[in-house]
Short mmCIF file of C-alpha atoms in Angstrom, two decimals:
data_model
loop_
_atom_site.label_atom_id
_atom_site.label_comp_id
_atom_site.label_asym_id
_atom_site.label_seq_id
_atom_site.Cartn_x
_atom_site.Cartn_y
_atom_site.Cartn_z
CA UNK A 118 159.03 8.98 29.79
CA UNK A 119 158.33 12.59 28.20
CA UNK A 120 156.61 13.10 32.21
CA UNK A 121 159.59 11.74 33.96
CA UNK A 122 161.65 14.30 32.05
CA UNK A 123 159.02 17.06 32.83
CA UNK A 124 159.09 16.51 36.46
CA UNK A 125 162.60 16.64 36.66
CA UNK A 126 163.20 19.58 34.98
CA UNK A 127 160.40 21.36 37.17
CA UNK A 128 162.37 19.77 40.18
CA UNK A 129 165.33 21.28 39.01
CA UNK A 130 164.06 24.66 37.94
CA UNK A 131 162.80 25.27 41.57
CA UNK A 132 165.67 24.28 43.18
CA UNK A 133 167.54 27.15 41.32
CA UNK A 134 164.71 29.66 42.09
CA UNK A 135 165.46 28.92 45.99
CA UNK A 136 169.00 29.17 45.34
CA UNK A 137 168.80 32.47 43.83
CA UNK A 138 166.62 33.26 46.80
CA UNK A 139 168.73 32.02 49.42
CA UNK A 140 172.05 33.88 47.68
CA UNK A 141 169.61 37.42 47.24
CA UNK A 142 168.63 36.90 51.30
CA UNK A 143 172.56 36.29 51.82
CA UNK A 144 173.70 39.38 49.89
CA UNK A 145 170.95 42.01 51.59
CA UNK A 146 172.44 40.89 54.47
CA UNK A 147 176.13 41.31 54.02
CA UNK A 148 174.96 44.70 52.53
CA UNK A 149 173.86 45.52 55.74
CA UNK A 150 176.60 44.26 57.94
CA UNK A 151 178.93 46.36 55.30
CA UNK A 152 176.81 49.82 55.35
CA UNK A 153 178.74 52.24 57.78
CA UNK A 154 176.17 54.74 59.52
CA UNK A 155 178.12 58.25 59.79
CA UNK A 156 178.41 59.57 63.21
CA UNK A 157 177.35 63.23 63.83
CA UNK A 158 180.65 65.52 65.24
CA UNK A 159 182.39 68.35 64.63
CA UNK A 160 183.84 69.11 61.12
CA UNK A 161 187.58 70.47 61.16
CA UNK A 162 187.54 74.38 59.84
CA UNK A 163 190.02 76.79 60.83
CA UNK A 164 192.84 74.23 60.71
CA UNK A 165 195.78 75.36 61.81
CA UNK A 166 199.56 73.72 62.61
CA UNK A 167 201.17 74.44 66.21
CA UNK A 168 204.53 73.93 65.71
CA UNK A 169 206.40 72.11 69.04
CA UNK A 170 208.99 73.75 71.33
CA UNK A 171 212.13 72.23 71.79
CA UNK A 172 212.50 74.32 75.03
CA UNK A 173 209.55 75.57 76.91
CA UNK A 174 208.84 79.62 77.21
CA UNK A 175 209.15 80.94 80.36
CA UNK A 176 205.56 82.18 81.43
CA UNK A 177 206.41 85.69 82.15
CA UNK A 178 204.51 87.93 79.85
CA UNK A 179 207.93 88.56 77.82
CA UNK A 180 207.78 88.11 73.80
CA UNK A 181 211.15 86.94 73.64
CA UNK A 182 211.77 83.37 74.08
CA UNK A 183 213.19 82.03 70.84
CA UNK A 184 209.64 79.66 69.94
CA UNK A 185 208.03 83.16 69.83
CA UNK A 186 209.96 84.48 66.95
CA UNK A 187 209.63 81.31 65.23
CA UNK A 188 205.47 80.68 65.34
CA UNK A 189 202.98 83.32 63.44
CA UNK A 190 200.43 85.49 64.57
CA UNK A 191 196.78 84.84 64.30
CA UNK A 192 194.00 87.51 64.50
CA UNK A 193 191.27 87.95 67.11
CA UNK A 194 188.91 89.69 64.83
CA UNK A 195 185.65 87.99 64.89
CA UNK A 196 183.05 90.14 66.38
CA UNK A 197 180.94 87.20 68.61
CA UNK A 198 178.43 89.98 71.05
CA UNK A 199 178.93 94.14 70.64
CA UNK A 200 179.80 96.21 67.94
CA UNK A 201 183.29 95.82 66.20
CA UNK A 202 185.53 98.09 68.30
CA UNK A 203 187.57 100.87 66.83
CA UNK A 204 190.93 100.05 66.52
CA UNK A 205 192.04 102.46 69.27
CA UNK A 206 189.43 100.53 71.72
CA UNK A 207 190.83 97.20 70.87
CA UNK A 208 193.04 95.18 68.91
CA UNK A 209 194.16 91.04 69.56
CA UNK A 210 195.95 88.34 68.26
CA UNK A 211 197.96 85.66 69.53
CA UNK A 212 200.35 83.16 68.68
CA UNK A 213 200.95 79.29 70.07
CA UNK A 214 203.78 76.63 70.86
CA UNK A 215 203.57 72.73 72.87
CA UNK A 216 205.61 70.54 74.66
CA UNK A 217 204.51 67.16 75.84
CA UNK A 218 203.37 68.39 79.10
CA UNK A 219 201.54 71.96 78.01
CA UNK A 220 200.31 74.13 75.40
CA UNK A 221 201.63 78.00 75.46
CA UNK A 222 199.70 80.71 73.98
CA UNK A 223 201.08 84.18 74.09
CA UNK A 224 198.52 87.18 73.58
CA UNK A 225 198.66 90.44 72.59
CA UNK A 226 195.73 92.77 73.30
CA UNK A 227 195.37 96.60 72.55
CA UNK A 228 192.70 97.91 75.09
CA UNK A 229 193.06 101.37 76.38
CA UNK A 230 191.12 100.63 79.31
CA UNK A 231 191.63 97.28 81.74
CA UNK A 232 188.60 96.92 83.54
CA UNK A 233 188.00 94.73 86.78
CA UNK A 234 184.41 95.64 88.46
CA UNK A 235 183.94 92.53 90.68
CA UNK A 236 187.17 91.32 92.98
CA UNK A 237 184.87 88.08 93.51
CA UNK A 238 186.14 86.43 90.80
CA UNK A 239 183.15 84.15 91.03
CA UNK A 240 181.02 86.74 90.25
CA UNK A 241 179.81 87.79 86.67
CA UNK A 242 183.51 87.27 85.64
CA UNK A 243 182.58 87.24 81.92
CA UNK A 244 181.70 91.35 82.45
CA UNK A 245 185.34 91.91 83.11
CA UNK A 246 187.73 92.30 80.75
CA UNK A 247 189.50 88.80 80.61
CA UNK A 248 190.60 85.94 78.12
CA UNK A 249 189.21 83.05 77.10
CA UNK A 250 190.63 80.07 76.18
CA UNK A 251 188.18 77.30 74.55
CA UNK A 252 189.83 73.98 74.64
CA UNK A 253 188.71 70.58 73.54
CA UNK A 254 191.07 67.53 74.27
CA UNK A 255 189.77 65.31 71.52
CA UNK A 256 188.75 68.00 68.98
CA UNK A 257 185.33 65.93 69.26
CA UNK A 258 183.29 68.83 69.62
CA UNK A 259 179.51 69.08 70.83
CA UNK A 260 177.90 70.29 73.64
CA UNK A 261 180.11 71.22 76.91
CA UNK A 262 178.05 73.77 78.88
CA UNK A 263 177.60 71.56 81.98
CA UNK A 264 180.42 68.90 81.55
CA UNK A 265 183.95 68.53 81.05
CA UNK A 266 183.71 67.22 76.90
CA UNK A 267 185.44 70.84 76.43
CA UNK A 268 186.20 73.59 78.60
CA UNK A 269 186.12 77.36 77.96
CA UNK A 270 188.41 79.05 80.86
CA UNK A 271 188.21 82.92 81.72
CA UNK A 272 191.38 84.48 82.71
CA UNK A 273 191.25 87.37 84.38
CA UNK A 274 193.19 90.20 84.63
CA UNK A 275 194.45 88.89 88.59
CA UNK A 276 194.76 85.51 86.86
CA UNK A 277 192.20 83.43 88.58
CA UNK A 278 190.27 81.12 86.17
CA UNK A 279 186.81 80.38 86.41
CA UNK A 280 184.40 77.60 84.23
CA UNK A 281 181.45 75.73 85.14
CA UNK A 282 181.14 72.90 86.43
CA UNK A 283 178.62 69.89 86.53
CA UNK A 284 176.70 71.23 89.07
CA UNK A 285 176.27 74.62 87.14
CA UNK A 286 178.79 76.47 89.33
CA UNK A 287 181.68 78.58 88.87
CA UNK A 288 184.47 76.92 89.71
CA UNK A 289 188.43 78.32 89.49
CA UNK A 290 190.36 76.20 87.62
CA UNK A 291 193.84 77.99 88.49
CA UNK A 292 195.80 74.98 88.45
CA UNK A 293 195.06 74.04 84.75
CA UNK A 294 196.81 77.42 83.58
CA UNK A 295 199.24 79.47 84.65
CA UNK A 296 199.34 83.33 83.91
CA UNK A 297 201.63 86.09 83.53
CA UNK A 298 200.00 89.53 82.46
CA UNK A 299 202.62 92.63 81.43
CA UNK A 300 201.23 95.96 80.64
CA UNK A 301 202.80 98.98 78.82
CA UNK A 302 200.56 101.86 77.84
CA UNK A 303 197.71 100.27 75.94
CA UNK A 304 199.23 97.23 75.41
CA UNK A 305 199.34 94.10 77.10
CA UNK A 306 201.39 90.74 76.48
CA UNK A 307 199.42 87.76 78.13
CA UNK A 308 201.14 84.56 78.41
CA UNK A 309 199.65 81.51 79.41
CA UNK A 310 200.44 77.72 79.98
CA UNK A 311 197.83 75.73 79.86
CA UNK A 312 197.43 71.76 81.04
CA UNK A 313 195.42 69.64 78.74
CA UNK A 314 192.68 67.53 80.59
CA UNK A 315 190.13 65.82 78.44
CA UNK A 316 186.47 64.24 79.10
CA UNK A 317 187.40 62.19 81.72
CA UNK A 318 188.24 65.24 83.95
CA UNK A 319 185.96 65.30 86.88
CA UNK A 320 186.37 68.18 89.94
CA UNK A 321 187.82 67.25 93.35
CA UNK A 322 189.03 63.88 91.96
CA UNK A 323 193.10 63.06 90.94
CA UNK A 324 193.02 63.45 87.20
CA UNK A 325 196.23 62.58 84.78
CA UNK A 326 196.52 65.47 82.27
CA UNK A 327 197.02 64.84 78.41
CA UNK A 328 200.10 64.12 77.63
CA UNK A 329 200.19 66.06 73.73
CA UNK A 330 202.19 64.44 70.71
CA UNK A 331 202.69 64.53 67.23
CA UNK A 332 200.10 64.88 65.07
CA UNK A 333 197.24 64.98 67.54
CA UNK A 334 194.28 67.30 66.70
CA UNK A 335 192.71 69.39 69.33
CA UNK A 336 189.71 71.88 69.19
CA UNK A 337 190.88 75.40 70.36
CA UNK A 338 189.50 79.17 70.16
CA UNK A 339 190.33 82.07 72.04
CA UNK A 340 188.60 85.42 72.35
CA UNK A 341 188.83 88.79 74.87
CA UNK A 342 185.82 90.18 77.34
CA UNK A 343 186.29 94.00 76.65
CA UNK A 344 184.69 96.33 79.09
CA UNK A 345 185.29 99.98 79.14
CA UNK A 346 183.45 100.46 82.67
CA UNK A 347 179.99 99.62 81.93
CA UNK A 348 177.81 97.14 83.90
CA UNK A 349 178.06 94.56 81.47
CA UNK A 350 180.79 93.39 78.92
CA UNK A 351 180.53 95.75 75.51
CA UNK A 352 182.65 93.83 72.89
CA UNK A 353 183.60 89.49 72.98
CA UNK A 354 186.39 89.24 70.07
CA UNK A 355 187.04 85.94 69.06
CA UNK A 356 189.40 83.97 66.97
CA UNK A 357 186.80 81.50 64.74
CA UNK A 358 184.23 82.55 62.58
CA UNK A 359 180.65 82.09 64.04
CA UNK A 360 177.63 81.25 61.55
CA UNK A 361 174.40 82.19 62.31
CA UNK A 362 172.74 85.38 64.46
CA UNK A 363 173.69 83.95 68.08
CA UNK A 364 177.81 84.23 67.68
CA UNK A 365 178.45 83.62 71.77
CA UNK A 366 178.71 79.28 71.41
CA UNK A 367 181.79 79.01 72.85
CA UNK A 368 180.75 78.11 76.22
CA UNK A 369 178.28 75.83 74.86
CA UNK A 370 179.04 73.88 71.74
CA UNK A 371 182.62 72.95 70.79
CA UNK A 372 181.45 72.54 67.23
CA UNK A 373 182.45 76.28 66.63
CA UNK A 374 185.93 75.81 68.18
CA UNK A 375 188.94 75.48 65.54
CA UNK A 376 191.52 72.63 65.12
CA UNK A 377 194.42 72.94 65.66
CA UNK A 378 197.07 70.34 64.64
CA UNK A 379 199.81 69.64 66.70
CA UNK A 380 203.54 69.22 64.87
CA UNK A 381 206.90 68.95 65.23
#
């Protein structure tokens, strides 16, 4: 009798052991299934609100559409290639508005000399003086130098636009923004509206532009080419702080770019 008992309570002692087992095996797993891997992207800095127009600006280099007086002024003081210009050389900031259909960004620029070396505007366009406008649909950041995940478009002073494309060519891009340039002295008001297009952009195809709304987040920078009549560009001003020695990652990596958050 005392062995009967004895086998059955060795019987019933194992069959707990593999139950505890079994429920440890079950639990790893549902760990796993649970664990969330983070995804490397961009982390938000520089965030800033862009408050919505209820009626467009006109594009025509004029400070006085009623959204203008009503949005703030940001500062183009970060000093990406060159030294930092004496205020009499340069000084920039800007300021920014939406609709569904467009962002607007009006610039102001102090630069006592405007500077256009090569009519090509294919050629070394970033050695002109010119804006740039860094734009990246889904604020997703990463590398853009040779694809359409962000775009960095130079303005020039004519208003042609140039980026690169996926063949590693210039390409003008005048028919994502539209330019109007006034100049008074030293002082010029730039005023630009600029069509969204995100990653699934691709040249010489029919693309459907962004349509922009409440609350969405998109990366954006902006900075000025300043050349007082040298062979190559002597100051890039920018809008976002750049870490690190190399400060000219625009054109490259959206990381750097700001976000800005769109509201009404």
């Amino acid at each position: 009798m005392k062995k009967i008992t004895f086998f059955l309570s060795l019987i019933i002692l194992i069959s707990c052991k593999n139950q505890e087992h079994n429920n440890s095996d079950k639990t790893i797993a549902d760990s796993k299934e649970q664990t969330v891997i983070p995804q490397k992207g961009k982390k938000d800095h520089q965030v800033r609100d862009i408050k919505k127009a209820e009626i467009a600006p006109n594009v025509d280099g004029d400070m006085n559409d009623p959204i203008w007086n009503q949005t703030k002024w940001y500062p183009m003081d970060q000093n990406w290639i060159g030294e930092f210009p004496d205020i009499k050389d340069f000084f920039g900031r800007y300021k920014m508005t939406w609709t569904p259909e467009a962002l607007y960004i009006l610039v102001e620029i102090k630069d006592d000399i405007l500077y256009d070396q090569y009519k090509d505007p294919l050629k070394l366009w970033w050695d002109d003086d010119c804006v740039e406008i860094f734009i990246d649909a889904d604020n997703s950041g990463g590398e853009h130098q040779y694809n359409n995940n962000a775009f960095a478009y130079h303005v020039a002073l004519d208003g042609n636009v140039v980026d690169l494309d996926a063949e590693k060519k210039p390409l003008l891009y005048n028919n994502h923004i539209k330019m109007k340039r006034t100049t008074k002295d030293d002082v010029s008001v730039w005023e630009f509206e600029l069509t969204v297009y995100d990653d699934t952009y691709q040249e010489g195809k029919a693309n459907d532009p962004v349509v922009l709304s409440n609350n969405q987040k998109l990366g954006f920078a902006i900075a000025y080419n300043d050349n007082d009549t040298s062979k190559e560009r002597e100051n890039f001003m920018g809008s976002v702080f750049v870490p690190g020695e190399d400060k000219n990652q625009g054109w490259i990596n959206a990381d750097i770019f700001g976000t800005i958050t769109l509201v009404e």
